[in-house]
Amino acid sequence: MQRRTSFIAAASALTMAVGLAACGSGGPSDPAADSDSPSMWALTGSSEDIFRSSVERWNEENPDNSINQEFFANDAYKTKVRTAIGAGEGPTFIYGWGGGVLKSYIDAGHVTELDEFLADNPEVKDRYIPSVLENGVIDGKTYALPNNNMQPVVLYYNKEVFEKIGAEPPKTWEELMALVPEFNEAGIAPFALAGQSKWPNLMWLSYLVDRIGGPEVFQAILDGEEDAWSDPAVIEALTKIQELADAGGFINGFSSIAADAGADSALLYTDKAAMMLHGGWIYQNLKKDAPEFVEAGDVGFVSFPAVEGGAGDPANIVGNPANMWSISETASDEQKESALNYLKDGLFSEEYTQAMIDSGAVPAVNGIEDQLAASEDKDFVQFVYGLAQDAPSFQLSWDQALSPAQGDAMLANLDQIFLGEITPEQFAENMNATLGK
Amino acid sequence: MSTLLKPKPGIPVRGARAEGPSAWMVVPALVFFLTFAVIPLLGVVFLSFTRWNGLGEITWGGLESWRIALTDSVTLNALVVTLKILVYSLLVQVPVSLLLGVFTAGRQRYRALLAVLYFVPLLLSSAAVAIAFRALLDPNFGVGPGLHLPALAQDWLGNPDLVLFVVVFVIAWQFVPLHTLIYQGGVRQIPASFYEAAQIDGAGRMQQFFHITLPQLKYTIITSSTLMVLGSLAYFDLIFVLTAGGPGYATRLLPLHMYLTGFRANDMGAASALGVILVVIGLGLALILQRLGGRNRGASQLEGS
């Protein structure tokens, strides 16, 4: 008896551990409160206030169409939303990035097609910059509409520490490498990096591969061509990353810094790090977290340096063309109707667009040049707008463009590249094995 | 147990059933066990033979998921990491909690006060513990740079050589109080007459500890170790929040590997296969530990009480 009890206790303890996986799907969403009103899951951070005030305004003006809004941290959201959608309990408004992840929702029939809605409401389609809108189009049909700003990855730098050592922001990879020992000698880390979150590492790889080999290299990977990861441009980019890491380019302890906590940008504005390669939303975050740093004009920004002899156009950019709203197919008809009404009249209303520009961001809509020029952050917003306008290619973040299985393996392997635990060749071999998954 | 419920003489016995409580009394527990343990477990076993990305159709995959799970070098690494954490945790937690348990079992006032302080970590959730330690151990803004102590400003969570020991330390910080409590109870059960007799025979403190306390605590040690071993197979929340399995794969232990395979890489089939492996290992270890207790485990060790 005694033995069997402990056996059973052990067994149940373990199954609970296994069952823990299943617990992830519940979550705090409370659609039962008002099952007719659509639910919206959005991200905390840069655009949080804009999403919140937009929905609050919408609910005030349209009490019959009100929206239940909830906010999640980036890393946690990506896991949560997928599980919830798989269990049929996803939100009406699905916050997304487009790409392979969106495609997996579409393949499983969880996302509503928006073409009919756009045909009935041409003004909705017309307000967007076409290249950004294109990101929500899969196999010729539109499934997602941009909801915030264009977020190219740019190189931020701290002007004050650059002045201190008399340096200029790097225009080429050689100049960048030459800055590394200079800053290290001055006791300042050359680059802040949130390595624990893994996806900030990816910005380095996507830019370097683009600069060295052009956008075709990643397109081949996306198309699942055999041994696409062994492309010389990928190997060279990985080698350059390891050279930079070995030279002490990244701050001490970068692999234990998490992006959600904002510890990486804190390094920049506390003068502990000189530069940071990061998404366009960081400027908004800096305005919120360190207003005196932004007001003093200490935050500098340039595009990613060119690589000598590289095939890619230095005007190319990578990042997120914008985040998007998709509408859940499993939502009720009332929810869908309210949601579409919001997309039509609530999203990118005049106040919405202006609030976004005021927060230091460039909304993905047409005809905002005057507002940008009048913005107090006009240097940054015009810089981003120019980048996006002039870029021959705007590559979506790879972890979103690829299927989740490939994206996950890529981030884990890239982490090991940064730590020097595997060679670029091993990376290519590991990743080639995931092609087509 | 059955001796307690022996029918009193004079009351008629109706068949053999009256020997103990009715077997029906096990039904509620059994229903719970079936619903929350056996059925999900069977579901996991079934899923391990399918291909499923968590969204679309579940398709039959045969042994494909098992092949993926077993040939993946990350799985092997996860097993090694799990084993390391298990062994290091035992090595750290058993002696510390045993000594603290013996210490807090004393009846002195100040010990009671200290014991209360020791048990504070028990009140905290794993996620809170992990977030607090992550902040404290931050190499740039943590306790080391904050107090200008360079020795504490290591890259605790980002250095693959250090991080495992940090994880073992944080786990110990959280779970030692629980095991201290178990040992404290065990020590207090040892009859004082043993020590009195030993003192009369001239045994010193150390001799008393090694010849009375330790042998008397044999089953307490087994109970507490079983909890530790099975617990280390289920460590998830703490490590997930603290390091997310990184850097690289340095702290990606089996439960975390299972979770990340299932919910990050969206391969539910392979994740289920890993889950089954986890259950098999856990049951095996539990059985071995029970065997260590000897065959007459039910017999009282407290002679004379």
PDB file of N, CA and C in Angstrom, chain A residues 270-325:
ATOM      1  N   THR A 270      22.342  55.643 -19.690  1.00  0.00           N
ATOM      2  CA  THR A 270      23.145  55.870 -18.485  1.00  0.00           C
ATOM      3  C   THR A 270      24.624  55.960 -18.833  1.00  0.00           C
ATOM      4  N   ASP A 271      24.939  56.117 -20.116  1.00  0.00           N
ATOM      5  CA  ASP A 271      26.324  56.281 -20.584  1.00  0.00           C
ATOM      6  C   ASP A 271      27.190  55.046 -20.359  1.00  0.00           C
ATOM      7  N   LYS A 272      26.568  53.902 -20.102  1.00  0.00           N
ATOM      8  CA  LYS A 272      27.364  52.691 -19.923  1.00  0.00           C
ATOM      9  C   LYS A 272      27.689  52.049 -21.267  1.00  0.00           C
ATOM     10  N   ALA A 273      26.870  52.338 -22.274  1.00  0.00           N
ATOM     11  CA  ALA A 273      27.129  51.804 -23.604  1.00  0.00           C
ATOM     12  C   ALA A 273      27.030  52.945 -24.607  1.00  0.00           C
ATOM     13  N   ALA A 274      27.797  52.832 -25.690  1.00  0.00           N
ATOM     14  CA  ALA A 274      27.854  53.929 -26.648  1.00  0.00           C
ATOM     15  C   ALA A 274      26.804  53.788 -27.739  1.00  0.00           C
ATOM     16  N   MET A 275      26.538  52.534 -28.161  1.00  0.00           N
ATOM     17  CA  MET A 275      25.641  52.332 -29.304  1.00  0.00           C
ATOM     18  C   MET A 275      24.710  51.157 -29.027  1.00  0.00           C
ATOM     19  N   MET A 276      23.648  51.114 -29.808  1.00  0.00           N
ATOM     20  CA  MET A 276      22.740  49.978 -29.714  1.00  0.00           C
ATOM     21  C   MET A 276      22.009  49.830 -31.047  1.00  0.00           C
ATOM     22  N   LEU A 277      22.049  48.624 -31.592  1.00  0.00           N
ATOM     23  CA  LEU A 277      21.306  48.346 -32.810  1.00  0.00           C
ATOM     24  C   LEU A 277      19.924  47.851 -32.376  1.00  0.00           C
ATOM     25  N   HIS A 278      18.879  48.599 -32.735  1.00  0.00           N
ATOM     26  CA  HIS A 278      17.564  48.200 -32.222  1.00  0.00           C
ATOM     27  C   HIS A 278      16.454  48.763 -33.097  1.00  0.00           C
ATOM     28  N   GLY A 279      15.262  48.312 -32.826  1.00  0.00           N
ATOM     29  CA  GLY A 279      14.103  48.682 -33.640  1.00  0.00           C
ATOM     30  C   GLY A 279      13.700  50.137 -33.462  1.00  0.00           C
ATOM     31  N   GLY A 280      12.874  50.611 -34.391  1.00  0.00           N
ATOM     32  CA  GLY A 280      12.441  51.996 -34.395  1.00  0.00           C
ATOM     33  C   GLY A 280      11.628  52.397 -33.173  1.00  0.00           C
ATOM     34  N   TRP A 281      11.123  51.415 -32.447  1.00  0.00           N
ATOM     35  CA  TRP A 281      10.283  51.724 -31.283  1.00  0.00           C
ATOM     36  C   TRP A 281      11.100  52.181 -30.085  1.00  0.00           C
ATOM     37  N   ILE A 282      12.432  51.972 -30.145  1.00  0.00           N
ATOM     38  CA  ILE A 282      13.260  52.321 -28.994  1.00  0.00           C
ATOM     39  C   ILE A 282      13.219  53.825 -28.715  1.00  0.00           C
ATOM     40  N   TYR A 283      13.101  54.628 -29.788  1.00  0.00           N
ATOM     41  CA  TYR A 283      13.033  56.076 -29.580  1.00  0.00           C
ATOM     42  C   TYR A 283      11.830  56.433 -28.719  1.00  0.00           C
ATOM     43  N   GLN A 284      10.686  55.780 -28.996  1.00  0.00           N
ATOM     44  CA  GLN A 284       9.491  56.017 -28.173  1.00  0.00           C
ATOM     45  C   GLN A 284       9.764  55.630 -26.717  1.00  0.00           C
ATOM     46  N   ASN A 285      10.414  54.469 -26.563  1.00  0.00           N
ATOM     47  CA  ASN A 285      10.711  54.008 -25.203  1.00  0.00           C
ATOM     48  C   ASN A 285      11.625  54.989 -24.473  1.00  0.00           C
ATOM     49  N   LEU A 286      12.624  55.486 -25.213  1.00  0.00           N
ATOM     50  CA  LEU A 286      13.551  56.431 -24.589  1.00  0.00           C
ATOM     51  C   LEU A 286      12.804  57.688 -24.159  1.00  0.00           C
ATOM     52  N   LYS A 287      11.884  58.138 -24.989  1.00  0.00           N
ATOM     53  CA  LYS A 287      11.118  59.328 -24.636  1.00  0.00           C
ATOM     54  C   LYS A 287      10.342  59.133 -23.347  1.00  0.00           C
ATOM     55  N   LYS A 288       9.879  57.878 -23.161  1.00  0.00           N
ATOM     56  CA  LYS A 288       9.113  57.579 -21.947  1.00  0.00           C
ATOM     57  C   LYS A 288      10.026  57.360 -20.744  1.00  0.00           C
ATOM     58  N   ASP A 289      11.104  56.558 -20.962  1.00  0.00           N
ATOM     59  CA  ASP A 289      11.938  56.138 -19.825  1.00  0.00           C
ATOM     60  C   ASP A 289      12.987  57.180 -19.455  1.00  0.00           C
ATOM     61  N   ALA A 290      13.481  57.909 -20.435  1.00  0.00           N
ATOM     62  CA  ALA A 290      14.567  58.850 -20.153  1.00  0.00           C
ATOM     63  C   ALA A 290      14.324  60.146 -20.909  1.00  0.00           C
ATOM     64  N   PRO A 291      13.247  60.880 -20.575  1.00  0.00           N
ATOM     65  CA  PRO A 291      12.901  62.077 -21.344  1.00  0.00           C
ATOM     66  C   PRO A 291      14.027  63.110 -21.366  1.00  0.00           C
ATOM     67  N   GLU A 292      14.777  63.197 -20.234  1.00  0.00           N
ATOM     68  CA  GLU A 292      15.824  64.229 -20.202  1.00  0.00           C
ATOM     69  C   GLU A 292      16.943  63.904 -21.188  1.00  0.00           C
ATOM     70  N   PHE A 293      17.162  62.607 -21.417  1.00  0.00           N
ATOM     71  CA  PHE A 293      18.193  62.174 -22.364  1.00  0.00           C
ATOM     72  C   PHE A 293      17.793  62.570 -23.789  1.00  0.00           C
ATOM     73  N   VAL A 294      16.518  62.379 -24.124  1.00  0.00           N
ATOM     74  CA  VAL A 294      16.050  62.729 -25.465  1.00  0.00           C
ATOM     75  C   VAL A 294      15.981  64.244 -25.624  1.00  0.00           C
ATOM     76  N   GLU A 295      15.480  64.938 -24.581  1.00  0.00           N
ATOM     77  CA  GLU A 295      15.342  66.392 -24.683  1.00  0.00           C
ATOM     78  C   GLU A 295      16.687  67.082 -24.811  1.00  0.00           C
ATOM     79  N   ALA A 296      17.695  66.526 -24.160  1.00  0.00           N
ATOM     80  CA  ALA A 296      19.027  67.120 -24.242  1.00  0.00           C
ATOM     81  C   ALA A 296      19.654  66.890 -25.619  1.00  0.00           C
ATOM     82  N   GLY A 297      18.958  66.117 -26.462  1.00  0.00           N
ATOM     83  CA  GLY A 297      19.471  65.872 -27.808  1.00  0.00           C
ATOM     84  C   GLY A 297      20.651  64.917 -27.822  1.00  0.00           C
ATOM     85  N   ASP A 298      20.734  64.057 -26.817  1.00  0.00           N
ATOM     86  CA  ASP A 298      21.874  63.148 -26.737  1.00  0.00           C
ATOM     87  C   ASP A 298      21.688  61.876 -27.532  1.00  0.00           C
ATOM     88  N   VAL A 299      20.476  61.626 -27.979  1.00  0.00           N
ATOM     89  CA  VAL A 299      20.269  60.378 -28.702  1.00  0.00           C
ATOM     90  C   VAL A 299      20.522  60.618 -30.196  1.00  0.00           C
ATOM     91  N   GLY A 300      21.471  59.838 -30.723  1.00  0.00           N
ATOM     92  CA  GLY A 300      21.787  59.924 -32.144  1.00  0.00           C
ATOM     93  C   GLY A 300      21.325  58.661 -32.844  1.00  0.00           C
ATOM     94  N   PHE A 301      21.167  58.756 -34.170  1.00  0.00           N
ATOM     95  CA  PHE A 301      20.710  57.569 -34.915  1.00  0.00           C
ATOM     96  C   PHE A 301      21.246  57.642 -36.328  1.00  0.00           C
ATOM     97  N   VAL A 302      21.750  56.533 -36.793  1.00  0.00           N
ATOM     98  CA  VAL A 302      22.199  56.425 -38.183  1.00  0.00           C
ATOM     99  C   VAL A 302      21.736  55.081 -38.710  1.00  0.00           C
ATOM    100  N   SER A 303      21.799  54.919 -40.032  1.00  0.00           N
ATOM    101  CA  SER A 303      21.439  53.611 -40.562  1.00  0.00           C
ATOM    102  C   SER A 303      22.624  52.665 -40.418  1.00  0.00           C
ATOM    103  N   PHE A 304      22.344  51.386 -40.590  1.00  0.00           N
ATOM    104  CA  PHE A 304      23.383  50.381 -40.367  1.00  0.00           C
ATOM    105  C   PHE A 304      24.517  50.599 -41.361  1.00  0.00           C
ATOM    106  N   PRO A 305      25.783  50.497 -40.884  1.00  0.00           N
ATOM    107  CA  PRO A 305      26.917  50.782 -41.757  1.00  0.00           C
ATOM    108  C   PRO A 305      26.981  49.857 -42.977  1.00  0.00           C
ATOM    109  N   ALA A 306      27.652  50.352 -44.022  1.00  0.00           N
ATOM    110  CA  ALA A 306      27.848  49.537 -45.214  1.00  0.00           C
ATOM    111  C   ALA A 306      29.001  48.573 -44.974  1.00  0.00           C
ATOM    112  N   VAL A 307      28.985  47.474 -45.705  1.00  0.00           N
ATOM    113  CA  VAL A 307      30.106  46.537 -45.632  1.00  0.00           C
ATOM    114  C   VAL A 307      30.867  46.630 -46.953  1.00  0.00           C
ATOM    115  N   GLU A 308      32.171  46.878 -46.873  1.00  0.00           N
ATOM    116  CA  GLU A 308      32.980  47.056 -48.071  1.00  0.00           C
ATOM    117  C   GLU A 308      32.863  45.832 -48.970  1.00  0.00           C
ATOM    118  N   GLY A 309      32.591  46.085 -50.235  1.00  0.00           N
ATOM    119  CA  GLY A 309      32.532  44.982 -51.191  1.00  0.00           C
ATOM    120  C   GLY A 309      31.256  44.166 -51.113  1.00  0.00           C
ATOM    121  N   GLY A 310      30.317  44.597 -50.262  1.00  0.00           N
ATOM    122  CA  GLY A 310      29.072  43.849 -50.128  1.00  0.00           C
ATOM    123  C   GLY A 310      28.148  44.071 -51.317  1.00  0.00           C
ATOM    124  N   ALA A 311      27.347  43.079 -51.633  1.00  0.00           N
ATOM    125  CA  ALA A 311      26.463  43.162 -52.796  1.00  0.00           C
ATOM    126  C   ALA A 311      25.172  43.896 -52.470  1.00  0.00           C
ATOM    127  N   GLY A 312      24.856  44.021 -51.185  1.00  0.00           N
ATOM    128  CA  GLY A 312      23.582  44.621 -50.813  1.00  0.00           C
ATOM    129  C   GLY A 312      23.639  46.140 -50.846  1.00  0.00           C
ATOM    130  N   ASP A 313      22.514  46.759 -51.192  1.00  0.00           N
ATOM    131  CA  ASP A 313      22.414  48.212 -51.198  1.00  0.00           C
ATOM    132  C   ASP A 313      22.402  48.718 -49.755  1.00  0.00           C
ATOM    133  N   PRO A 314      23.309  49.652 -49.403  1.00  0.00           N
ATOM    134  CA  PRO A 314      23.331  50.153 -48.019  1.00  0.00           C
ATOM    135  C   PRO A 314      22.057  50.901 -47.640  1.00  0.00           C
ATOM    136  N   ALA A 315      21.187  51.161 -48.602  1.00  0.00           N
ATOM    137  CA  ALA A 315      19.918  51.827 -48.269  1.00  0.00           C
ATOM    138  C   ALA A 315      18.855  50.810 -47.847  1.00  0.00           C
ATOM    139  N   ASN A 316      19.127  49.523 -48.013  1.00  0.00           N
ATOM    140  CA  ASN A 316      18.165  48.496 -47.577  1.00  0.00           C
ATOM    141  C   ASN A 316      17.965  48.572 -46.072  1.00  0.00           C
ATOM    142  N   ILE A 317      16.766  48.242 -45.646  1.00  0.00           N
ATOM    143  CA  ILE A 317      16.539  48.206 -44.202  1.00  0.00           C
ATOM    144  C   ILE A 317      15.883  46.888 -43.802  1.00  0.00           C
ATOM    145  N   VAL A 318      16.081  46.525 -42.548  1.00  0.00           N
ATOM    146  CA  VAL A 318      15.381  45.367 -41.995  1.00  0.00           C
ATOM    147  C   VAL A 318      14.637  45.846 -40.757  1.00  0.00           C
ATOM    148  N   GLY A 319      13.718  45.049 -40.290  1.00  0.00           N
ATOM    149  CA  GLY A 319      12.941  45.420 -39.111  1.00  0.00           C
ATOM    150  C   GLY A 319      11.505  44.994 -39.291  1.00  0.00           C
ATOM    151  N   ASN A 320      10.609  45.772 -38.715  1.00  0.00           N
ATOM    152  CA  ASN A 320       9.201  45.460 -38.881  1.00  0.00           C
ATOM    153  C   ASN A 320       8.554  46.585 -39.664  1.00  0.00           C
ATOM    154  N   PRO A 321       8.054  46.311 -40.869  1.00  0.00           N
ATOM    155  CA  PRO A 321       7.359  47.359 -41.621  1.00  0.00           C
ATOM    156  C   PRO A 321       6.285  48.004 -40.747  1.00  0.00           C
ATOM    157  N   ALA A 322       5.575  47.225 -39.959  1.00  0.00           N
ATOM    158  CA  ALA A 322       4.644  47.733 -38.945  1.00  0.00           C
ATOM    159  C   ALA A 322       4.039  46.516 -38.263  1.00  0.00           C
ATOM    160  N   ASN A 323       3.436  46.735 -37.105  1.00  0.00           N
ATOM    161  CA  ASN A 323       2.628  45.662 -36.533  1.00  0.00           C
ATOM    162  C   ASN A 323       1.240  45.734 -37.141  1.00  0.00           C
ATOM    163  N   MET A 324       0.490  44.653 -36.983  1.00  0.00           N
ATOM    164  CA  MET A 324      -0.781  44.569 -37.706  1.00  0.00           C
ATOM    165  C   MET A 324      -1.890  44.021 -36.810  1.00  0.00           C
ATOM    166  N   TRP A 325      -3.097  44.392 -37.179  1.00  0.00           N
ATOM    167  CA  TRP A 325      -4.265  43.731 -36.601  1.00  0.00           C
ATOM    168  C   TRP A 325      -4.805  42.720 -37.599  1.00  0.00           C
TER     169      TRP A 325
END
